[in-house]
């Protein structure tokens, strides 16, 4: 049974469109994001497709948890976020890392953190929370985004000054 030429052409076009879309999403966009931040002097661990730096993060956490924690030891950051400790020592206090093809910008400089948190225009928008986390934290200021976050922040701001 022969495949009609029109059906073959259509399936090849669909396949080409899917391949182009995958190249765009998984290679082109991450490359441009990385290039944009590199021009500003911000680097980070290399993107490893398809999971980004998730494998490296898991490896760092397993290594940290394999070592026993001394009694009365309060420096837990190295145990909970060992990848931050390592990448800060390698790339500095501002670095870019990846979850899949989504970039995450880690900012550990107090002045930059202040600029992000106190930005009145709300330009620095956070990502949507995990739906399971929303049940835990609710719809408070931490879970809001955009104009709704800005309105709630303005309402509660006088309570902190």
Coordinates of N, CA and C in Angstrom, one line a residue:
X1 N 0.8 -1.2 0.0 CA 0.0 0.0 0.0 C 0.9 1.2 0.0
X2 N 0.8 2.1 -1.0 CA 1.6 3.2 -1.2 C 1.0 4.4 -0.4
X3 N 1.9 5.2 0.1 CA 1.5 6.4 0.9 C 1.3 7.5 -0.2
X4 N 0.2 8.2 -0.2 CA 0.0 9.3 -1.1 C 1.0 10.4 -0.9
X5 N 1.5 11.0 -2.0 CA 2.6 12.0 -1.9 C 2.2 13.2 -1.1
X6 N 0.9 13.6 -1.1 CA 0.5 14.7 -0.3 C 0.5 14.5 1.2
X7 N 0.2 13.2 1.6 CA 0.3 12.8 3.0 C 1.7 12.8 3.4
X8 N 2.6 12.3 2.6 CA 4.0 12.2 2.9 C 4.6 13.6 3.0
X9 N 4.2 14.5 2.1 CA 4.7 15.9 2.2 C 4.2 16.5 3.5
X10 N 2.9 16.3 3.8 CA 2.4 16.9 5.0 C 3.1 16.4 6.3
X11 N 3.3 15.1 6.3 CA 4.0 14.5 7.5 C 5.4 15.0 7.6
X12 N 6.1 15.2 6.5 CA 7.5 15.7 6.5 C 7.5 17.2 7.0
X13 N 6.5 17.9 6.6 CA 6.4 19.3 7.1 C 6.1 19.4 8.6
X14 N 5.2 18.5 9.0 CA 4.9 18.5 10.5 C 6.2 18.1 11.2
X15 N 6.9 17.1 10.7 CA 8.1 16.7 11.4 C 9.2 17.8 11.4
X16 N 9.3 18.5 10.3 CA 10.3 19.6 10.2 C 9.9 20.7 11.2
X17 N 8.6 21.0 11.3 CA 8.1 22.0 12.3 C 8.4 21.6 13.7
X18 N 8.2 20.3 14.0 CA 8.5 19.9 15.4 C 10.0 20.0 15.7
X19 N 10.8 19.6 14.7 CA 12.2 19.6 14.9 C 12.7 21.1 15.1
X20 N 12.2 22.0 14.3 CA 12.5 23.4 14.4 C 12.1 24.0 15.7
X21 N 10.9 23.6 16.2 CA 10.4 24.1 17.5 C 11.3 23.6 18.6
X22 N 11.7 22.3 18.5 CA 12.6 21.7 19.6 C 13.9 22.4 19.6
X23 N 14.5 22.6 18.4 CA 15.8 23.3 18.3 C 15.6 24.7 18.9
X24 N 14.5 25.4 18.6 CA 14.3 26.8 19.1 C 14.2 26.8 20.6
X25 N 13.4 25.9 21.2 CA 13.1 25.8 22.6 C 14.3 25.3 23.4
X26 N 15.0 24.3 22.9 CA 16.0 23.6 23.7 C 17.4 24.1 23.4
X27 N 17.7 24.8 22.3 CA 19.0 25.3 22.0 C 19.1 26.8 21.8
X28 N 18.2 27.3 21.0 CA 18.3 28.7 20.6 C 18.0 29.6 21.8
X29 N 16.9 29.4 22.5 CA 16.5 30.3 23.6 C 17.6 30.2 24.8
X30 N 17.9 29.0 25.2 CA 19.0 28.9 26.3 C 20.3 29.6 25.8
X31 N 20.7 29.4 24.6 CA 21.9 30.0 24.1 C 21.8 31.5 24.2
X32 N 20.7 32.1 23.8 CA 20.6 33.5 23.8 C 20.5 34.1 25.3
X33 N 19.8 33.3 26.1 CA 19.8 33.8 27.6 C 21.2 33.8 28.1
X34 N 21.9 32.7 27.9 CA 23.3 32.6 28.4 C 24.2 33.7 27.8
X35 N 24.1 34.0 26.5 CA 24.8 35.0 25.9 C 24.5 36.4 26.5
X36 N 23.2 36.6 26.7 CA 22.8 37.9 27.3 C 23.4 38.1 28.7
X37 N 23.4 37.1 29.5 CA 24.0 37.3 30.8 C 25.5 37.3 30.8
X38 N 26.1 36.5 29.9 CA 27.6 36.5 29.8 C 28.1 37.9 29.4
X39 N 27.4 38.6 28.5 CA 27.8 39.9 28.1 C 27.8 40.9 29.3
X40 N 27.0 40.6 30.3 CA 26.9 41.4 31.6 C 27.9 40.9 32.6
X41 N 28.7 39.9 32.3 CA 29.7 39.3 33.2 C 29.1 38.3 34.2
X42 N 27.9 37.7 33.9 CA 27.3 36.7 34.7 C 27.5 35.4 34.1
X43 N 28.1 34.5 34.7 CA 28.3 33.1 34.2 C 27.7 32.1 35.1
X44 N 27.9 30.9 34.9 CA 27.3 29.8 35.7 C 27.7 28.5 35.2
X45 N 27.2 27.4 35.8 CA 27.4 26.1 35.3 C 26.8 25.9 33.9
X46 N 27.4 25.1 33.1 CA 26.9 24.9 31.7 C 25.5 24.2 31.7
X47 N 24.7 24.5 30.7 CA 23.4 23.8 30.6 C 23.6 22.4 30.1
X48 N 23.0 21.5 30.8 CA 23.1 20.1 30.3 C 21.6 19.6 30.0
X49 N 21.4 19.4 28.7 CA 20.0 19.0 28.3 C 19.8 17.6 28.7
X50 N 18.6 17.2 28.9 CA 17.3 18.0 28.9 C 17.0 18.5 30.3
X51 N 17.7 18.2 31.4 CA 17.3 18.5 32.7 C 18.1 19.7 33.3
X52 N 18.9 20.4 32.6 CA 19.6 21.5 33.1 C 20.7 21.0 34.1
X53 N 20.8 21.7 35.2 CA 21.7 21.4 36.3 C 21.1 20.5 37.4
X54 N 19.9 20.0 37.1 CA 19.2 19.2 38.2 C 20.1 18.0 38.6
X55 N 20.7 17.3 37.7 CA 21.6 16.2 38.0 C 22.7 16.6 38.9
X56 N 23.3 17.7 38.6 CA 24.5 18.2 39.4 C 24.0 18.6 40.8
X57 N 22.8 19.2 40.9 CA 22.2 19.6 42.2 C 22.0 18.4 43.0
X58 N 21.4 17.4 42.4 CA 21.1 16.1 43.2 C 22.4 15.5 43.7
X59 N 23.5 15.5 42.8 CA 24.8 14.9 43.2 C 25.4 15.7 44.4
X60 N 25.3 17.0 44.3 CA 25.8 17.8 45.4 C 25.1 17.6 46.7
X61 N 23.8 17.4 46.7 CA 23.0 17.2 47.9 C 23.3 15.8 48.4
X62 N 23.4 14.8 47.6 CA 23.7 13.4 48.1 C 25.1 13.4 48.7
X63 N 26.1 14.1 48.1 CA 27.4 14.2 48.7 C 27.4 14.9 50.1
X64 N 26.6 16.0 50.2 CA 26.5 16.7 51.5 C 25.8 15.9 52.5
X65 N 24.8 15.1 52.2 CA 24.0 14.3 53.1 C 24.7 13.0 53.5
X66 N 25.7 12.7 52.7 CA 26.5 11.4 53.0 C 27.4 11.7 54.2
X67 N 27.8 12.9 54.4 CA 28.7 13.3 55.5 C 27.9 13.5 56.8
X68 N 28.3 13.0 57.9 CA 27.6 13.3 59.2 C 27.7 14.7 59.6
X69 N 26.7 15.3 60.1 CA 26.6 16.6 60.6 C 27.1 16.7 62.1
X70 N 28.1 17.5 62.4 CA 28.5 17.5 63.8 C 27.4 18.0 64.8
X71 N 27.4 17.6 66.0 CA 26.4 18.0 67.0 C 26.5 19.5 67.2
X72 N 25.4 20.1 67.4 CA 25.3 21.5 67.6 C 25.9 22.4 66.5
X73 N 25.7 21.9 65.3 CA 26.2 22.5 64.1 C 25.1 23.3 63.5
X74 N 25.2 24.6 63.4 CA 24.1 25.5 62.9 C 24.3 26.0 61.5
X75 N 25.4 25.6 60.8 CA 25.6 26.0 59.5 C 25.0 25.0 58.5
X76 N 23.7 25.1 58.3 CA 22.9 24.1 57.6 C 22.9 24.4 56.1
X77 N 23.3 25.6 55.7 CA 23.2 25.9 54.2 C 24.0 25.0 53.4
X78 N 25.2 24.6 53.8 CA 26.0 23.7 53.1 C 25.4 22.3 53.0
X79 N 24.5 22.0 53.8 CA 23.8 20.7 53.8 C 22.5 20.8 52.9
X80 N 21.8 21.9 53.0 CA 20.6 22.0 52.3 C 20.8 22.5 50.8
X81 N 21.7 23.4 50.6 CA 21.9 24.0 49.3 C 23.4 24.0 49.0
X82 N 24.0 22.8 48.9 CA 25.5 22.7 48.7 C 25.9 23.2 47.3
X83 N 25.0 23.1 46.3 CA 25.3 23.6 45.0 C 25.4 25.2 45.0
X84 N 24.7 25.9 45.9 CA 24.9 27.3 46.0 C 26.2 27.6 46.5
X85 N 26.7 26.9 47.5 CA 28.0 27.1 48.1 C 29.1 26.9 47.1
X86 N 29.0 25.8 46.4 CA 30.0 25.5 45.3 C 30.0 26.5 44.2
X87 N 28.8 26.8 43.7 CA 28.7 27.7 42.5 C 29.1 29.1 42.9
X88 N 28.8 29.5 44.2 CA 29.3 30.8 44.6 C 30.8 30.9 44.7
X89 N 31.4 29.8 45.1 CA 32.9 29.9 45.1 C 33.5 29.8 43.7
X90 N 32.8 29.3 42.8 CA 33.3 29.2 41.4 C 33.0 30.4 40.6
X91 N 31.7 30.8 40.6 CA 31.2 31.8 39.7 C 30.9 33.2 40.4
X92 N 31.0 33.3 41.7 CA 30.8 34.6 42.3 C 29.4 34.6 42.9
X93 N 29.0 35.8 43.4 CA 27.8 36.0 44.1 C 26.6 36.2 43.2
X94 N 26.8 36.2 42.0 CA 25.7 36.3 41.0 C 25.9 35.3 39.9
X95 N 25.1 34.3 39.8 CA 25.3 33.3 38.7 C 24.0 32.8 38.2
X96 N 24.1 32.1 37.0 CA 23.0 31.6 36.3 C 23.1 30.1 36.3
X97 N 22.0 29.5 36.7 CA 21.9 28.0 36.6 C 20.6 27.6 36.0
X98 N 20.4 26.3 35.7 CA 19.3 25.9 34.8 C 18.5 24.7 35.5
X99 N 17.2 24.8 35.4 CA 16.2 23.7 35.6 C 15.6 23.4 34.3
X100 N 16.0 22.4 33.6 CA 15.6 22.1 32.3 C 16.1 23.2 31.4
X101 N 15.3 23.8 30.6 CA 15.7 24.9 29.7 C 15.4 26.3 30.3
X102 N 14.9 26.3 31.6 CA 14.6 27.5 32.3 C 15.7 28.0 33.1
X103 N 16.2 29.2 32.9 CA 17.3 29.8 33.6 C 16.8 30.3 34.9
X104 N 17.7 30.2 35.9 CA 17.5 30.8 37.2 C 18.7 31.7 37.5
X105 N 18.4 32.9 37.9 CA 19.5 33.8 38.3 C 19.6 33.9 39.8
X106 N 20.7 33.4 40.3 CA 20.9 33.4 41.8 C 21.7 34.7 42.1
X107 N 21.1 35.5 43.0 CA 21.7 36.8 43.4 C 22.0 36.7 44.9
X108 N 23.2 36.8 45.3 CA 23.6 36.7 46.7 C 24.2 38.0 47.2
X109 N 24.2 39.1 46.4 CA 24.8 40.4 46.9 C 23.6 41.2 47.5
X110 N 23.8 41.6 48.7 CA 22.7 42.3 49.4 C 22.1 43.5 48.7
X111 N 23.0 44.3 48.0 CA 22.5 45.5 47.3 C 21.6 45.1 46.1
X112 N 22.0 44.1 45.4 CA 21.1 43.6 44.3 C 19.8 43.0 44.8
X113 N 19.9 42.3 45.9 CA 18.7 41.7 46.5 C 17.7 42.8 46.9
X114 N 18.3 43.8 47.5 CA 17.5 45.0 47.9 C 16.8 45.6 46.7
X115 N 17.5 45.8 45.6 CA 17.0 46.4 44.4 C 15.8 45.5 43.9
X116 N 16.0 44.2 43.9 CA 14.9 43.3 43.4 C 13.7 43.4 44.3
X117 N 13.9 43.3 45.6 CA 12.8 43.2 46.5 C 12.1 44.6 46.7
X118 N 12.8 45.7 46.6 CA 12.1 47.0 46.8 C 11.8 47.7 45.5
X119 N 11.9 47.0 44.4 CA 11.6 47.6 43.1 C 10.1 48.0 43.1
X120 N 9.8 49.3 43.0 CA 8.4 49.7 43.0 C 7.6 49.4 41.7
X121 N 8.3 49.2 40.6 CA 7.6 48.9 39.4 C 7.2 47.4 39.2
X122 N 7.7 46.6 40.1 CA 7.4 45.2 39.9 C 8.0 44.5 38.7
X123 N 9.1 45.0 38.2 CA 9.7 44.5 37.0 C 10.2 43.1 37.2
X124 N 10.8 42.8 38.3 CA 11.3 41.5 38.6 C 10.2 40.6 39.0
X125 N 9.7 39.8 38.1 CA 8.5 39.0 38.4 C 9.0 37.6 38.7
X126 N 8.5 37.0 39.8 CA 8.9 35.6 40.2 C 8.0 34.6 39.4
X127 N 8.5 33.4 39.4 CA 7.8 32.3 38.7 C 6.6 31.9 39.5
X128 N 5.7 31.2 38.8 CA 4.5 30.6 39.5 C 4.9 29.5 40.4
X129 N 4.3 29.5 41.6 CA 4.5 28.5 42.6 C 4.1 27.1 42.2
X130 N 4.7 26.1 42.7 CA 4.2 24.7 42.6 C 2.8 24.7 43.2
X131 N 1.8 24.1 42.6 CA 0.5 24.0 43.1 C 0.4 23.4 44.5
X132 N 1.3 22.4 44.8 CA 1.3 21.8 46.1 C 1.8 22.8 47.2
X133 N 2.8 23.7 46.8 CA 3.3 24.7 47.7 C 2.2 25.8 48.0
X134 N 1.4 26.0 47.0 CA 0.3 27.0 47.2 C -0.6 26.6 48.3
X135 N -0.9 25.3 48.5 CA -1.7 24.8 49.6 C -1.0 25.1 50.9
X136 N 0.3 25.0 50.9 CA 1.0 25.3 52.2 C 1.1 26.7 52.5
X137 N 1.4 27.6 51.6 CA 1.6 29.0 51.9 C 0.4 29.9 51.6
X138 N -0.6 29.4 50.8 CA -1.8 30.2 50.5 C -1.6 31.3 49.5
X139 N -2.5 32.3 49.6 CA -2.4 33.4 48.6 C -1.9 34.6 49.3
X140 N -0.9 34.5 50.2 CA -0.3 35.6 50.8 C 0.7 36.4 49.9
X141 N 1.4 37.3 50.4 CA 2.3 38.1 49.7 C 3.4 37.3 49.0
X142 N 3.8 36.2 49.6 CA 4.9 35.4 49.1 C 4.4 34.7 47.8
X143 N 3.1 34.3 47.7 CA 2.6 33.6 46.6 C 2.0 34.4 45.5
X144 N 2.0 35.7 45.7 CA 1.3 36.6 44.7 C 2.4 37.1 43.6
X145 N 1.8 37.5 42.5 CA 2.7 38.0 41.4 C 2.1 39.3 40.8
X146 N 2.9 40.0 40.1 CA 2.4 41.1 39.3 C 1.7 42.2 40.1
X147 N 0.6 42.8 39.5 CA -0.1 43.9 40.1 C -0.7 43.5 41.4
X148 N -1.1 42.3 41.5 CA -1.7 41.9 42.8 C -0.7 41.9 43.9
X149 N 0.5 41.4 43.6 CA 1.6 41.5 44.6 C 2.0 42.9 44.9
X150 N 2.0 43.8 43.9 CA 2.4 45.2 44.2 C 1.3 45.9 45.0
X151 N 0.0 45.6 44.8 CA -1.0 46.2 45.6 C -0.9 45.7 47.1
X152 N -0.7 44.4 47.3 CA -0.6 43.9 48.6 C 0.6 44.4 49.3
X153 N 1.7 44.5 48.6 CA 3.0 45.0 49.2 C 2.8 46.5 49.7
X154 N 2.1 47.3 48.9 CA 1.9 48.7 49.3 C 1.0 48.8 50.5
X155 N 0.0 47.9 50.6 CA -0.9 47.9 51.8 C -0.1 47.5 53.1
X156 N 0.8 46.5 53.0 CA 1.5 46.1 54.2 C 2.8 46.8 54.5
X157 N 3.3 47.6 53.5 CA 4.6 48.2 53.7 C 4.7 49.1 54.9
X158 N 3.6 50.0 55.2 CA 3.8 50.8 56.4 C 3.9 50.0 57.7
X159 N 3.5 48.8 57.8 CA 3.6 48.0 59.0 C 5.1 47.7 59.3
X160 N 6.0 47.8 58.4 CA 7.4 47.5 58.6 C 8.3 48.7 58.7
X161 N 7.7 49.9 58.8 CA 8.5 51.1 59.0 C 7.9 52.0 60.1

